[in-house]
Short mmCIF file of N, CA and C in Angstrom, two decimals:
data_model
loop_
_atom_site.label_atom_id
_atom_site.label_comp_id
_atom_site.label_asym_id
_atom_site.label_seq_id
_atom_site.Cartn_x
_atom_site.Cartn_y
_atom_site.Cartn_z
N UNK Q 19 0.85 -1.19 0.00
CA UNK Q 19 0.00 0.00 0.00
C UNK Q 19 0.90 1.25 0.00
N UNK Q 20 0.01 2.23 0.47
CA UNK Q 20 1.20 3.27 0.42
C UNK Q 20 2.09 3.59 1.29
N UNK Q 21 3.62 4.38 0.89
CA UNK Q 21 4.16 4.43 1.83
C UNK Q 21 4.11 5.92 2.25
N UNK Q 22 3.71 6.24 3.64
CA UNK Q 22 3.27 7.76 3.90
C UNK Q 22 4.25 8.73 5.12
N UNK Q 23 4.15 9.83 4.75
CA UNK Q 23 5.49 10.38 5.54
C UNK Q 23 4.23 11.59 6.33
N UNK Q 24 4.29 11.36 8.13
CA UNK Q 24 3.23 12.33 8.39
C UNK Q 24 4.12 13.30 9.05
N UNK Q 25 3.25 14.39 9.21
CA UNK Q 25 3.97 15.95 9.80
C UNK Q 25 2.79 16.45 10.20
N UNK Q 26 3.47 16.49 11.81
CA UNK Q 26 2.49 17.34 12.61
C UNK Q 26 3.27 17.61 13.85
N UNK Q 27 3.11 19.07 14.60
CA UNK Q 27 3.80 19.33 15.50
C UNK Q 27 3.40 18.99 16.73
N UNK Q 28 2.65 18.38 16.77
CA UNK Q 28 2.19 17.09 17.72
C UNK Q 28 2.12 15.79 17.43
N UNK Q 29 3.09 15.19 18.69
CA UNK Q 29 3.57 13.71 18.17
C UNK Q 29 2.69 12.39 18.98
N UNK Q 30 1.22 13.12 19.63
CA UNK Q 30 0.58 12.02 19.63
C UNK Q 30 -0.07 11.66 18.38
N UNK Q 31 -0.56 12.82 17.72
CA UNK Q 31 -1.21 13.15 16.34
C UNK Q 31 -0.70 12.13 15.22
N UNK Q 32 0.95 12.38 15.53
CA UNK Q 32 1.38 11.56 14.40
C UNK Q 32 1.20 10.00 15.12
N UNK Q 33 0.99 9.69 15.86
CA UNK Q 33 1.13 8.06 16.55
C UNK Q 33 -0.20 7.26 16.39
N UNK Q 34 -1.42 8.91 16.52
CA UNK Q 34 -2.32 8.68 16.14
C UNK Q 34 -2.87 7.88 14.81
N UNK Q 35 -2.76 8.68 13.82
CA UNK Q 35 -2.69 8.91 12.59
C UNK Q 35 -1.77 7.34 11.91
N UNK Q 36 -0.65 7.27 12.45
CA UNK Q 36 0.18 6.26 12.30
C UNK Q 36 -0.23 5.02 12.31
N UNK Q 37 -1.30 4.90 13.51
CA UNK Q 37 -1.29 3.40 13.73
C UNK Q 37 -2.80 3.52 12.97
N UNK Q 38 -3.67 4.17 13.03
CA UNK Q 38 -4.65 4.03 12.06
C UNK Q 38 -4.11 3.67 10.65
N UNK Q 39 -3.25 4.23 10.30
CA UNK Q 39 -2.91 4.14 8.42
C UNK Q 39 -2.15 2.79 8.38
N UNK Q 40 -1.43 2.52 9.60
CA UNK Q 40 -0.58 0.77 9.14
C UNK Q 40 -1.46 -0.17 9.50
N UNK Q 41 -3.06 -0.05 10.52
CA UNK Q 41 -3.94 -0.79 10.56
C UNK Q 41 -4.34 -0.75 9.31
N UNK Q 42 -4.58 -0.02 8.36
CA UNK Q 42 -4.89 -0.10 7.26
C UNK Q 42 -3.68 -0.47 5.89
N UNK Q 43 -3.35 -0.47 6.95
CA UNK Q 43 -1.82 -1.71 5.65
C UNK Q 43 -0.85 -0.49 4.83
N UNK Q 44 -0.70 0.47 5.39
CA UNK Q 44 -0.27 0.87 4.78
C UNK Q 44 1.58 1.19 5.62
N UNK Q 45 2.50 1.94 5.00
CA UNK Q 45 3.50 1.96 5.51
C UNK Q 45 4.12 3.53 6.16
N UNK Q 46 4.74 3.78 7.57
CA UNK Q 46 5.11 4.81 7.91
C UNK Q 46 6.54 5.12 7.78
N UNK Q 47 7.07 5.82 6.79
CA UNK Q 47 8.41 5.96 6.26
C UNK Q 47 9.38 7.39 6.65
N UNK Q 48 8.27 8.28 7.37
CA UNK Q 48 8.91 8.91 7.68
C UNK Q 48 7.61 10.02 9.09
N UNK Q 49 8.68 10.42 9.86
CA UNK Q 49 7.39 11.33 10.67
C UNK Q 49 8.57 13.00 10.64
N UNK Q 50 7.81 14.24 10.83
CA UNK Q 50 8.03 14.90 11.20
C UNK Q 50 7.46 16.05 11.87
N UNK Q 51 8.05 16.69 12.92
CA UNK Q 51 7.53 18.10 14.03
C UNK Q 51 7.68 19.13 13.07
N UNK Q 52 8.17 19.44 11.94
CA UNK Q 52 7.92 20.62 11.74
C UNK Q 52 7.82 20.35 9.88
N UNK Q 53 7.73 21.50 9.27
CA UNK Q 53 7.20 22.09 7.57
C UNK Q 53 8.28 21.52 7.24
N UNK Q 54 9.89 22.70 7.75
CA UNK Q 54 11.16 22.18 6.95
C UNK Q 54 12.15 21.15 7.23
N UNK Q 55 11.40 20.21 8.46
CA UNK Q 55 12.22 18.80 8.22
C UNK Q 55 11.11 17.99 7.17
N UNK Q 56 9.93 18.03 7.59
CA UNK Q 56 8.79 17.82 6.08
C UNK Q 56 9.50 18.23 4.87
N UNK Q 57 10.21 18.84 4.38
CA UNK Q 57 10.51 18.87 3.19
C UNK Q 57 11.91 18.23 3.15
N UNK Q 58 12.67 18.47 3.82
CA UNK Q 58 14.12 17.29 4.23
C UNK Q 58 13.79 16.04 3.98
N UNK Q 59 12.83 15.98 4.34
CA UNK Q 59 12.56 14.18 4.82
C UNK Q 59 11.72 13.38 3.32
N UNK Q 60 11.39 14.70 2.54
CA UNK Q 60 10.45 14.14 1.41
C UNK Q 60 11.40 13.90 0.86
N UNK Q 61 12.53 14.51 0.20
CA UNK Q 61 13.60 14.37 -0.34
C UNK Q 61 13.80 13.52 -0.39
N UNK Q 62 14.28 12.82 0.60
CA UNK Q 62 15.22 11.55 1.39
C UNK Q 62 14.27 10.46 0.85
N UNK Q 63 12.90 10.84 1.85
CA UNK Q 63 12.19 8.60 1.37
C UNK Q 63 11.75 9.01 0.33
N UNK Q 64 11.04 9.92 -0.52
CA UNK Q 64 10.22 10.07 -1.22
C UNK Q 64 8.87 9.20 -1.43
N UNK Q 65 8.04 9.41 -0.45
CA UNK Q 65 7.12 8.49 0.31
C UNK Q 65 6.10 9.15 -0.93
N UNK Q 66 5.18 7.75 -0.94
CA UNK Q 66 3.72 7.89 -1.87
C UNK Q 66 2.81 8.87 -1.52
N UNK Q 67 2.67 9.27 0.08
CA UNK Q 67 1.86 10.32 0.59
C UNK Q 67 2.57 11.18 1.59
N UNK Q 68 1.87 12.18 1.86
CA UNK Q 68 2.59 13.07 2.60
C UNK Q 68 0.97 13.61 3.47
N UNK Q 69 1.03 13.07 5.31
CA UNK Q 69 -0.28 14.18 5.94
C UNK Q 69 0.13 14.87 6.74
N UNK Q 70 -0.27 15.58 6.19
CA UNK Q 70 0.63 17.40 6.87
C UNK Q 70 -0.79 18.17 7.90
N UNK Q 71 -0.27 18.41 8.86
CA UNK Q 71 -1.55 19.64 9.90
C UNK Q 71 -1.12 20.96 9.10
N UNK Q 72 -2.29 21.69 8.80
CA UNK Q 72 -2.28 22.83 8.19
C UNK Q 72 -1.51 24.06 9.43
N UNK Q 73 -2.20 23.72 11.06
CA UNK Q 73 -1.48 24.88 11.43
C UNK Q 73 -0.53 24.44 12.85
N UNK Q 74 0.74 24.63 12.06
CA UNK Q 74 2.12 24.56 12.90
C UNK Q 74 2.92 25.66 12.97
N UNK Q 75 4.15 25.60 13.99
CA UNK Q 75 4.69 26.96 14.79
C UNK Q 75 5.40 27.32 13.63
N UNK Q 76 6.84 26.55 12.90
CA UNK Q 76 7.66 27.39 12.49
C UNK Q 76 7.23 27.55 10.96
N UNK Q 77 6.50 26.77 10.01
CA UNK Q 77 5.95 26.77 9.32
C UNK Q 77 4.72 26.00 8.76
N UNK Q 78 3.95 26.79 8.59
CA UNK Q 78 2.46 26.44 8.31
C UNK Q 78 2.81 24.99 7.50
N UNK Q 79 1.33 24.61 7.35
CA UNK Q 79 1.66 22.99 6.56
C UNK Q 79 1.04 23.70 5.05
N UNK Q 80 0.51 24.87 4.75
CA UNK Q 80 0.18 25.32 3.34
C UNK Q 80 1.88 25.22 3.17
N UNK Q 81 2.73 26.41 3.72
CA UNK Q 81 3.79 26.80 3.39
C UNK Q 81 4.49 25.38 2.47
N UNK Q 82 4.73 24.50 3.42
CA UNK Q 82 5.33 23.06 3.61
C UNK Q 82 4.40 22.30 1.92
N UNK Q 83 3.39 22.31 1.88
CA UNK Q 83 2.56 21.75 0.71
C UNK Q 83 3.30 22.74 -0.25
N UNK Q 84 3.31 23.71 -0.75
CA UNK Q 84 3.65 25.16 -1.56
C UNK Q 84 5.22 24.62 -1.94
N UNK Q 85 5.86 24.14 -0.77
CA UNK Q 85 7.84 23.71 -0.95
C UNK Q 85 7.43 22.14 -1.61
N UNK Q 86 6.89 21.33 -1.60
CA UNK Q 86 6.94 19.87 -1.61
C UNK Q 86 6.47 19.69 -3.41
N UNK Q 87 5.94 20.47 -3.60
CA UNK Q 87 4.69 20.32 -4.74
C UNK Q 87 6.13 21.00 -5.64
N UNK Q 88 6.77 22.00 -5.44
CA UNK Q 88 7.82 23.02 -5.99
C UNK Q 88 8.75 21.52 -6.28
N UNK Q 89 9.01 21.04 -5.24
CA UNK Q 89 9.87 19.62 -5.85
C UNK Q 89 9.34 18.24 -6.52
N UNK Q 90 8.25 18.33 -6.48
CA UNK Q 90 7.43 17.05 -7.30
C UNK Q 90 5.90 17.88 -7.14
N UNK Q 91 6.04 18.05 -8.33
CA UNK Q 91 4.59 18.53 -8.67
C UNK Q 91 3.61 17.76 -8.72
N UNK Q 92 3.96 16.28 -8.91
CA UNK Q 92 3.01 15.12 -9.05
C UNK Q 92 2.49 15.00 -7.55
N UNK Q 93 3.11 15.29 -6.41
CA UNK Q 93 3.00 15.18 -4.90
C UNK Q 93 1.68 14.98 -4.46
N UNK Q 94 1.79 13.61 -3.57
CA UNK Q 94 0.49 13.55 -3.29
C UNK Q 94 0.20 14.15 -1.83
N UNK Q 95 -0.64 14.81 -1.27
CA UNK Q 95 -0.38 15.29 -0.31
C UNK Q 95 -1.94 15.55 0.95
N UNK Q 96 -2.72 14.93 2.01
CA UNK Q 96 -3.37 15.55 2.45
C UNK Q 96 -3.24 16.47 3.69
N UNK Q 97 -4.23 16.88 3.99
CA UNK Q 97 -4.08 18.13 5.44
C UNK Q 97 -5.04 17.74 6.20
N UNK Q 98 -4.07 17.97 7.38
CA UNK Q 98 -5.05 17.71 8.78
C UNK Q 98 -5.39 18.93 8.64
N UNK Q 99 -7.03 18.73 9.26
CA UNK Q 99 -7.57 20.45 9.90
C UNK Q 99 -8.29 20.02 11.13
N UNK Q 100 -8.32 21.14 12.13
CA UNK Q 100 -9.79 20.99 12.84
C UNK Q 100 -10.83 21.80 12.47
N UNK Q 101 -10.90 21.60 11.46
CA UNK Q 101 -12.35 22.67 10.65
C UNK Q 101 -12.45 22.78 9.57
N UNK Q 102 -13.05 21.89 8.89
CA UNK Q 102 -13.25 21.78 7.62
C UNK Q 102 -13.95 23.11 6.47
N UNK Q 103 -14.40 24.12 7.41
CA UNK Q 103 -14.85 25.55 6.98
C UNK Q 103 -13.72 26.45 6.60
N UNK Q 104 -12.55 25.81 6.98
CA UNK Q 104 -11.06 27.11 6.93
C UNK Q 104 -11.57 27.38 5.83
N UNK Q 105 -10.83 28.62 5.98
CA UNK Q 105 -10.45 29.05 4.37
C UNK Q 105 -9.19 28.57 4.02
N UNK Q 106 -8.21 27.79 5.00
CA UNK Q 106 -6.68 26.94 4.78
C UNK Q 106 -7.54 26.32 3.91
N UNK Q 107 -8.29 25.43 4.07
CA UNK Q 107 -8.72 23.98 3.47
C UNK Q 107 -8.85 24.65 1.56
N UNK Q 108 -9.46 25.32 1.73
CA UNK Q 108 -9.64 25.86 0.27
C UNK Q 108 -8.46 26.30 -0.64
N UNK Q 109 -7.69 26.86 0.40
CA UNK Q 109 -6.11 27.22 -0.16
C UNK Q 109 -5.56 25.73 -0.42
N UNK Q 110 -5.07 24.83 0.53
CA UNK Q 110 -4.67 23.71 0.32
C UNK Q 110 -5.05 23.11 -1.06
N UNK Q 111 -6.82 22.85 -1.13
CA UNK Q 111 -6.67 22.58 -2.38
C UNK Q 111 -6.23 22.88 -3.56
N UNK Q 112 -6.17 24.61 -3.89
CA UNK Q 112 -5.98 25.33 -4.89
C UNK Q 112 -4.74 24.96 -5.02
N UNK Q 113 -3.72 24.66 -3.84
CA UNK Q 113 -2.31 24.48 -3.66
C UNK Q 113 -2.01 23.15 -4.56
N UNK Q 114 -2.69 22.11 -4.72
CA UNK Q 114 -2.69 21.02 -5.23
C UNK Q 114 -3.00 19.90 -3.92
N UNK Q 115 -3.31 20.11 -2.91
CA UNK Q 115 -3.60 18.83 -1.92
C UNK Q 115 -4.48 17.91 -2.65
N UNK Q 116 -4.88 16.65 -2.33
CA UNK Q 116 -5.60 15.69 -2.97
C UNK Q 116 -6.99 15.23 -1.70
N UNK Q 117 -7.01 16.31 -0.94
CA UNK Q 117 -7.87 16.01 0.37
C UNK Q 117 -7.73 16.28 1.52
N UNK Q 118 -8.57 16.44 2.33
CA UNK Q 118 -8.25 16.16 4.22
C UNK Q 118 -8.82 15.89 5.08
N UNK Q 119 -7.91 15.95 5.52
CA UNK Q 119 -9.17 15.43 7.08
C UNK Q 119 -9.32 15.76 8.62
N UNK Q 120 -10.29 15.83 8.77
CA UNK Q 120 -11.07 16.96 10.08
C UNK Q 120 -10.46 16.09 11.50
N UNK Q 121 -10.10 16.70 12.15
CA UNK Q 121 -9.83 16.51 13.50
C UNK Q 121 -11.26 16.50 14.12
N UNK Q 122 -11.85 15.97 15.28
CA UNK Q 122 -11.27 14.44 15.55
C UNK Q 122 -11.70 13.69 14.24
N UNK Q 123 -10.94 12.43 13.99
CA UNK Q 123 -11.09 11.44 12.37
C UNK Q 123 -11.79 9.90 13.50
N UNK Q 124 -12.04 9.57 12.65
CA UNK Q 124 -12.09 7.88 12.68
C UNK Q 124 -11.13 7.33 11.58
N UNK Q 125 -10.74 5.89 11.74
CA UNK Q 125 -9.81 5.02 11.37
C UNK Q 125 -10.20 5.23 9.84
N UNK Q 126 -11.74 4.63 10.08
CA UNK Q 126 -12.11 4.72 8.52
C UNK Q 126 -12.19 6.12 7.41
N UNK Q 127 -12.13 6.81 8.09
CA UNK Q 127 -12.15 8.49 7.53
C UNK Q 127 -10.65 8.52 7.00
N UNK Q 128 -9.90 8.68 8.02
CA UNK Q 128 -8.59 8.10 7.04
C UNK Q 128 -8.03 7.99 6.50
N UNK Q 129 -8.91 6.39 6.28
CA UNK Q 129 -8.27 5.01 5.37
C UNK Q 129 -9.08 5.71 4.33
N UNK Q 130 -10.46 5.90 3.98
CA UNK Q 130 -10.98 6.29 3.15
C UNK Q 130 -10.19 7.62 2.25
N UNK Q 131 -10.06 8.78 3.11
CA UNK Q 131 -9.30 9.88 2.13
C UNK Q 131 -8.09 9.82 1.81
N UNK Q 132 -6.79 8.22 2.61
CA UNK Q 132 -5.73 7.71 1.83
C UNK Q 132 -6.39 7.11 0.39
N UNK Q 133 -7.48 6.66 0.38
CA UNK Q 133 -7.85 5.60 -0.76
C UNK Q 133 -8.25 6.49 -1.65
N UNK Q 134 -8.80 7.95 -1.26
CA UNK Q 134 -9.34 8.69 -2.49
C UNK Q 134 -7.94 9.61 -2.93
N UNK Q 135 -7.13 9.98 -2.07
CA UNK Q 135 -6.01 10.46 -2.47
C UNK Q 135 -5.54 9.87 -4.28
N UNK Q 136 -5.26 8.50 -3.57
CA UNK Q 136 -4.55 7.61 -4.65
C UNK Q 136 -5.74 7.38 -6.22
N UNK Q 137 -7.01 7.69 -5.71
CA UNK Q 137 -8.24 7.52 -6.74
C UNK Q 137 -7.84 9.17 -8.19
N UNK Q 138 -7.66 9.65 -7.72
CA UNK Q 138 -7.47 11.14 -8.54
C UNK Q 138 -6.05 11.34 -8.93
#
């Protein structure tokens, strides 16, 4: 399945997130606390997905989507939000994201917007 690199400046979030997506078979290849080890780290595994939280300290996760997409435009990429009303969420997409997903998630919410990621 896929292999996914998450970023969030909270590292229950990512443990969260983590064990939901390898319950769902998929693989965790890379984690990161901030935007610009997120873009270090894409480099390096060059993982199938990338789930980024839209709002972190040293750089936003738009910012971080905006650098990633600049190096693979093909980039697949979704965003955590807690509010699916942002106006982030709307930017994200325009940015090229492929989806996201609302804080609090279920397993299947997810697994589902990893599966539609890869659908488009």
């Amino acid at each position: 399945m896929a292999r996914i690199l998450l970023v969030d400046d909270a590292g229950y979030m990512r443990r969260l997130v983590g064990i939901m997506a390898t319950k769902g078979g998929h693989e965790i290849v890379g984690e990161a606390e901030t935007g610009q080890i997120a873009i270090e780290l894409y480099e390096k595994v060059k993982p199938d997905l990338v789930i980024i939280d839209i709002l972190m300290p040293d750089m936003n996760g738009l910012e971080a989507l905006r650098r990633i997409r600049e190096i693979d435009p093909d980039a697949r990429v979704l965003m955590c939000t807690a509010s699916e009303q942002s106006s982030h969420v709307q930017e994200a997409l325009s940015l090229g994201a492929k989806g996201y997903i609302v804080k609090p998630f279920t397993k299947e919410a997810i697994l589902s917007t990893i599966e539609n990621a890869f659908a488009s």
